[in-house]
Amino acid sequence: MTVVEIRPGLRLYKTALDRAAQESLRDQVREILRAVPLFQPVMPRTGKPFSVRMSNCGPLGWVSDRAGYRYQPDHPDTGQAWPPIPETLLRLWRDLAAYAKAPDACLINYYDATAKMGAHQDIDEQDFNAPILSVSLGDSCRFRFGGDTRGGSTQSLILESGDVLIFGGPARKMFHGVDRILPKTSTLLDPPGRINLTLRRAR
Ligand code: MD3
Ligand code: FE
């Protein structure tokens, strides 16, 4: 594992998870998704669907529907409580995030080859002192990030399967998104695509 400080508060751990650890985490996510299947979030007010499908684990999960963005304890379609966060992820948080409190939310994003995520800030949480930890599995993507206002200069980097990114301190409220998935760059997932797991403190 090699660590790169991209900018203050933004650290990239290349291959924090080796292939065996990625396979194990993939299998745990597959089990979680049997209990709480991917749902199709839509934009508040307009109802326009996201191209990314989502689910969650942990005490709270992030959802988006016509009523707005929020954290809630259960699946928006079935009412099923979110399953616990896998131990592998909690260990990454303990080892890399350097934050006293455990995460209370883990968003699971699934991207097929055509999915992307527009530039946004993560500001639905109550505790901005807590960092956010993100784990990538499957196909690589081009991740884009900028400053704390929309429309300034941006940088991009390629995230690969097993990479972990941590956003804290001055990087916590930066704009970011996923430009595109790079198809056929990984054999980890079947069906192919990319899974991103994001650990947060919502409350
Ligand atoms: C920077 N997910 O779920 S992960 C998200 O790859 C999200 O699925 C992207 O943005 C994905 O909200 C990017 C990296 C990430 C996550 C949270 C952040 C970057 C962040 C919070 C603050 C700043
Ligand atoms: Fe985000």
GROMACS .gro file of C-alpha atoms and ligand atoms in nm:
model
  227
    1MET     CA    1   0.000   0.000   0.000
    2THR     CA    2   0.135   0.343  -0.092
    3VAL     CA    3  -0.012   0.669   0.040
    4VAL     CA    4  -0.032   0.986  -0.168
    5GLU     CA    5  -0.135   1.320  -0.017
    6ILE     CA    6  -0.319   1.470  -0.315
    7ARG     CA    7  -0.389   1.797  -0.133
    8PRO     CA    8  -0.436   1.892   0.231
    9GLY     CA    9  -0.704   1.666   0.377
   10LEU     CA   10  -0.722   1.437   0.072
   11ARG     CA   11  -0.521   1.115   0.094
   12LEU     CA   12  -0.517   0.827  -0.154
   13TYR     CA   13  -0.415   0.479  -0.039
   14LYS     CA   14  -0.334   0.280  -0.354
   15THR     CA   15  -0.432  -0.088  -0.323
   16ALA     CA   16  -0.523  -0.063   0.044
   17LEU     CA   17  -0.705  -0.392  -0.020
   18ASP     CA   18  -0.524  -0.670  -0.207
   19ARG     CA   19  -0.708  -0.898  -0.449
   20ALA     CA   20  -0.807  -1.150  -0.181
   21ALA     CA   21  -0.943  -0.875   0.045
   22GLN     CA   22  -1.131  -0.724  -0.250
   23GLU     CA   23  -1.291  -1.061  -0.327
   24SER     CA   24  -1.393  -1.109   0.034
   25LEU     CA   25  -1.544  -0.760   0.057
   26ARG     CA   26  -1.720  -0.811  -0.279
   27ASP     CA   27  -1.881  -1.128  -0.141
   28GLN     CA   28  -1.992  -0.947   0.174
   29VAL     CA   29  -2.145  -0.666  -0.032
   30ARG     CA   30  -2.324  -0.927  -0.245
   31GLU     CA   31  -2.477  -1.072   0.076
   32ILE     CA   32  -2.583  -0.725   0.193
   33LEU     CA   33  -2.749  -0.657  -0.143
   34ARG     CA   34  -2.952  -0.978  -0.109
   35ALA     CA   35  -3.110  -0.829   0.205
   36VAL     CA   36  -3.130  -0.467   0.083
   37PRO     CA   37  -3.127  -0.462  -0.299
   38LEU     CA   38  -2.997  -0.169  -0.499
   39PHE     CA   39  -3.263   0.098  -0.535
   40GLN     CA   40  -3.301   0.370  -0.795
   41PRO     CA   41  -3.260   0.711  -0.631
   42VAL     CA   42  -3.425   1.011  -0.799
   43MET     CA   43  -3.354   1.382  -0.778
   44PRO     CA   44  -3.550   1.587  -0.527
   45ARG     CA   45  -3.851   1.770  -0.681
   46THR     CA   46  -3.787   1.669  -1.046
   47GLY     CA   47  -3.784   1.293  -0.989
   48LYS     CA   48  -3.509   1.250  -1.250
   49PRO     CA   49  -3.341   0.913  -1.186
   50PHE     CA   50  -2.972   0.889  -1.095
   51SER     CA   51  -2.765   0.671  -1.327
   52VAL     CA   52  -2.600   0.525  -1.016
   53ARG     CA   53  -2.802   0.272  -0.814
   54MET     CA   54  -2.758   0.259  -0.437
   55SER     CA   55  -2.803   0.073  -0.115
   56ASN     CA   56  -2.658   0.111   0.234
   57CYS     CA   57  -2.533  -0.067   0.541
   58GLY     CA   58  -2.487   0.057   0.896
   59PRO     CA   59  -2.729   0.225   1.138
   60LEU     CA   60  -2.817   0.494   0.882
   61GLY     CA   61  -2.833   0.505   0.505
   62TRP     CA   62  -2.840   0.793   0.259
   63VAL     CA   63  -3.143   0.811   0.030
   64SER     CA   64  -3.275   1.056  -0.228
   65ASP     CA   65  -3.632   1.083  -0.353
   66ARG     CA   66  -3.875   1.357  -0.457
   67ALA     CA   67  -3.896   1.470  -0.093
   68GLY     CA   68  -3.521   1.535  -0.068
   69TYR     CA   69  -3.191   1.391   0.053
   70ARG     CA   70  -3.173   1.237   0.399
   71TYR     CA   71  -3.032   0.962   0.620
   72GLN     CA   72  -3.274   0.696   0.740
   73PRO     CA   73  -3.245   0.356   0.915
   74ASP     CA   74  -3.425   0.147   0.652
   75HIS     CA   75  -3.457   0.066   0.283
   76PRO     CA   76  -3.682   0.318   0.102
   77ASP     CA   77  -3.871   0.049  -0.097
   78THR     CA   78  -3.895  -0.244   0.147
   79GLY     CA   79  -3.855  -0.090   0.495
   80GLN     CA   80  -3.585  -0.348   0.574
   81ALA     CA   81  -3.329  -0.224   0.831
   82TRP     CA   82  -2.982  -0.172   0.679
   83PRO     CA   83  -2.745  -0.462   0.764
   84PRO     CA   84  -2.431  -0.395   0.971
   85ILE     CA   85  -2.116  -0.247   0.820
   86PRO     CA   86  -1.864  -0.525   0.734
   87GLU     CA   87  -1.576  -0.558   0.979
   88THR     CA   88  -1.321  -0.505   0.698
   89LEU     CA   89  -1.458  -0.156   0.644
   90LEU     CA   90  -1.467  -0.072   1.016
   91ARG     CA   91  -1.104  -0.183   1.037
   92LEU     CA   92  -1.007   0.046   0.748
   93TRP     CA   93  -1.179   0.334   0.930
   94ARG     CA   94  -0.992   0.255   1.255
   95ASP     CA   95  -0.658   0.219   1.077
   96LEU     CA   96  -0.680   0.508   0.830
   97ALA     CA   97  -0.943   0.763   0.931
   98ALA     CA   98  -0.798   0.865   1.270
   99TYR     CA   99  -1.135   0.967   1.410
  100ALA     CA  100  -1.257   0.870   1.758
  101LYS     CA  101  -1.617   0.782   1.667
  102ALA     CA  102  -1.715   0.491   1.445
  103PRO     CA  103  -1.895   0.555   1.116
  104ASP     CA  104  -2.275   0.534   1.139
  105ALA     CA  105  -2.348   0.515   0.766
  106CYS     CA  106  -2.207   0.334   0.464
  107LEU     CA  107  -2.344   0.421   0.121
  108ILE     CA  108  -2.306   0.156  -0.151
  109ASN     CA  109  -2.296   0.302  -0.503
  110TYR     CA  110  -2.315   0.074  -0.807
  111TYR     CA  111  -2.206   0.207  -1.146
  112ASP     CA  112  -2.266   0.018  -1.469
  113ALA     CA  113  -2.047   0.106  -1.768
  114THR     CA  114  -2.252   0.417  -1.852
  115ALA     CA  115  -2.322   0.554  -1.504
  116LYS     CA  116  -2.167   0.872  -1.369
  117MET     CA  117  -2.211   1.113  -1.080
  118GLY     CA  118  -2.227   1.487  -1.132
  119ALA     CA  119  -2.029   1.734  -0.925
  120HIS     CA  120  -2.169   1.779  -0.575
  121GLN     CA  121  -2.072   1.833  -0.212
  122ASP     CA  122  -2.146   1.589   0.070
  123ILE     CA  123  -2.320   1.820   0.315
  124ASP     CA  124  -2.613   1.615   0.447
  125GLU     CA  125  -2.411   1.506   0.750
  126GLN     CA  126  -2.419   1.677   1.090
  127ASP     CA  127  -2.054   1.627   1.184
  128PHE     CA  128  -1.813   1.786   0.936
  129ASN     CA  129  -1.518   1.716   1.166
  130ALA     CA  130  -1.549   1.350   1.075
  131PRO     CA  131  -1.370   1.249   0.756
  132ILE     CA  132  -1.526   1.042   0.477
  133LEU     CA  133  -1.359   0.718   0.370
  134SER     CA  134  -1.431   0.572   0.026
  135VAL     CA  135  -1.339   0.225  -0.107
  136SER     CA  136  -1.344   0.140  -0.480
  137LEU     CA  137  -1.415  -0.211  -0.613
  138GLY     CA  138  -1.431  -0.333  -0.973
  139ASP     CA  139  -1.380  -0.122  -1.283
  140SER     CA  140  -1.169   0.192  -1.257
  141CYS     CA  141  -1.323   0.536  -1.284
  142ARG     CA  142  -1.216   0.890  -1.348
  143PHE     CA  143  -1.285   1.083  -1.029
  144ARG     CA  144  -1.297   1.464  -1.054
  145PHE     CA  145  -1.263   1.712  -0.772
  146GLY     CA  146  -1.237   2.086  -0.726
  147GLY     CA  147  -1.265   2.343  -0.451
  148ASP     CA  148  -1.542   2.446  -0.214
  149THR     CA  149  -1.734   2.638  -0.479
  150ARG     CA  150  -1.884   2.511  -0.802
  151GLY     CA  151  -1.718   2.606  -1.127
  152GLY     CA  152  -1.358   2.658  -1.022
  153SER     CA  153  -1.058   2.464  -1.152
  154THR     CA  154  -1.067   2.086  -1.114
  155GLN     CA  155  -0.828   1.794  -1.111
  156SER     CA  156  -0.897   1.431  -1.187
  157LEU     CA  157  -0.751   1.100  -1.086
  158ILE     CA  158  -0.810   0.738  -1.173
  159LEU     CA  159  -0.947   0.524  -0.891
  160GLU     CA  160  -0.880   0.152  -0.918
  161SER     CA  161  -1.018  -0.153  -0.741
  162GLY     CA  162  -0.884  -0.171  -0.386
  163ASP     CA  163  -0.803   0.199  -0.359
  164VAL     CA  164  -0.912   0.394  -0.053
  165LEU     CA  165  -0.961   0.772  -0.047
  166ILE     CA  166  -0.996   0.978   0.270
  167PHE     CA  167  -1.143   1.327   0.272
  168GLY     CA  168  -1.106   1.526   0.586
  169GLY     CA  169  -1.029   1.871   0.719
  170PRO     CA  170  -1.000   2.125   0.437
  171ALA     CA  171  -1.103   1.865   0.173
  172ARG     CA  172  -1.427   1.765   0.347
  173LYS     CA  173  -1.655   2.005   0.158
  174MET     CA  174  -1.492   2.002  -0.183
  175PHE     CA  175  -1.698   1.947  -0.497
  176HIS     CA  176  -1.644   1.602  -0.651
  177GLY     CA  177  -1.797   1.355  -0.892
  178VAL     CA  178  -1.734   1.058  -1.120
  179ASP     CA  179  -1.685   1.152  -1.489
  180ARG     CA  180  -1.691   0.801  -1.624
  181ILE     CA  181  -1.633   0.434  -1.567
  182LEU     CA  182  -1.347   0.272  -1.758
  183PRO     CA  183  -1.509  -0.054  -1.874
  184LYS     CA  184  -1.322  -0.386  -1.867
  185THR     CA  185  -1.047  -0.260  -1.638
  186SER     CA  186  -1.125  -0.518  -1.366
  187THR     CA  187  -1.244  -0.878  -1.345
  188LEU     CA  188  -1.367  -0.847  -0.984
  189LEU     CA  189  -1.739  -0.793  -1.043
  190ASP     CA  190  -1.994  -1.000  -1.232
  191PRO     CA  191  -2.197  -0.828  -1.367
  192PRO     CA  192  -1.915  -0.582  -1.439
  193GLY     CA  193  -1.908  -0.224  -1.323
  194ARG     CA  194  -1.788  -0.038  -1.018
  195ILE     CA  195  -1.891  -0.041  -0.655
  196ASN     CA  196  -1.799   0.244  -0.426
  197LEU     CA  197  -1.844   0.215  -0.051
  198THR     CA  198  -1.847   0.542   0.142
  199LEU     CA  199  -1.816   0.545   0.520
  200ARG     CA  200  -1.945   0.854   0.697
  201ARG     CA  201  -2.066   0.996   1.025
  202ALA     CA  202  -2.414   1.120   0.949
  203ARG     CA  203  -2.495   1.230   1.307
  204MD3     C1  204  -1.503   1.422  -0.137
  204MD3     N1  205  -1.927   0.894  -0.441
  204MD3     O1  206  -2.134   0.884  -0.270
  204MD3     S1  207  -1.633   0.854  -0.368
  204MD3     C2  208  -2.083   0.995  -0.290
  204MD3     O2  209  -1.708   0.715  -0.641
  204MD3     C3  210  -1.973   1.007  -0.388
  204MD3     O3  211  -1.912   0.679  -0.583
  204MD3     C4  212  -1.827   0.892  -0.544
  204MD3     O4  213  -1.929   1.113  -0.413
  204MD3     C5  214  -1.814   0.751  -0.591
  204MD3     O5  215  -2.119   1.099  -0.233
  204MD3     C6  216  -1.700   0.946  -0.498
  204MD3     C7  217  -1.530   0.973  -0.311
  204MD3     C8  218  -1.587   1.077  -0.223
  204MD3     C9  219  -1.685   1.051  -0.132
  204MD3    C10  220  -1.723   1.149  -0.043
  204MD3    C11  221  -1.662   1.274  -0.044
  204MD3    C12  222  -1.530   1.199  -0.228
  204MD3    C13  223  -1.566   1.299  -0.138
  204MD3    C14  224  -1.695   1.374   0.049
  204MD3    C15  225  -1.631   1.493   0.049
  204MD3    C16  226  -1.535   1.518  -0.045
  205FE      FE  227  -2.003   1.257  -0.274
   0.00000   0.00000   0.00000
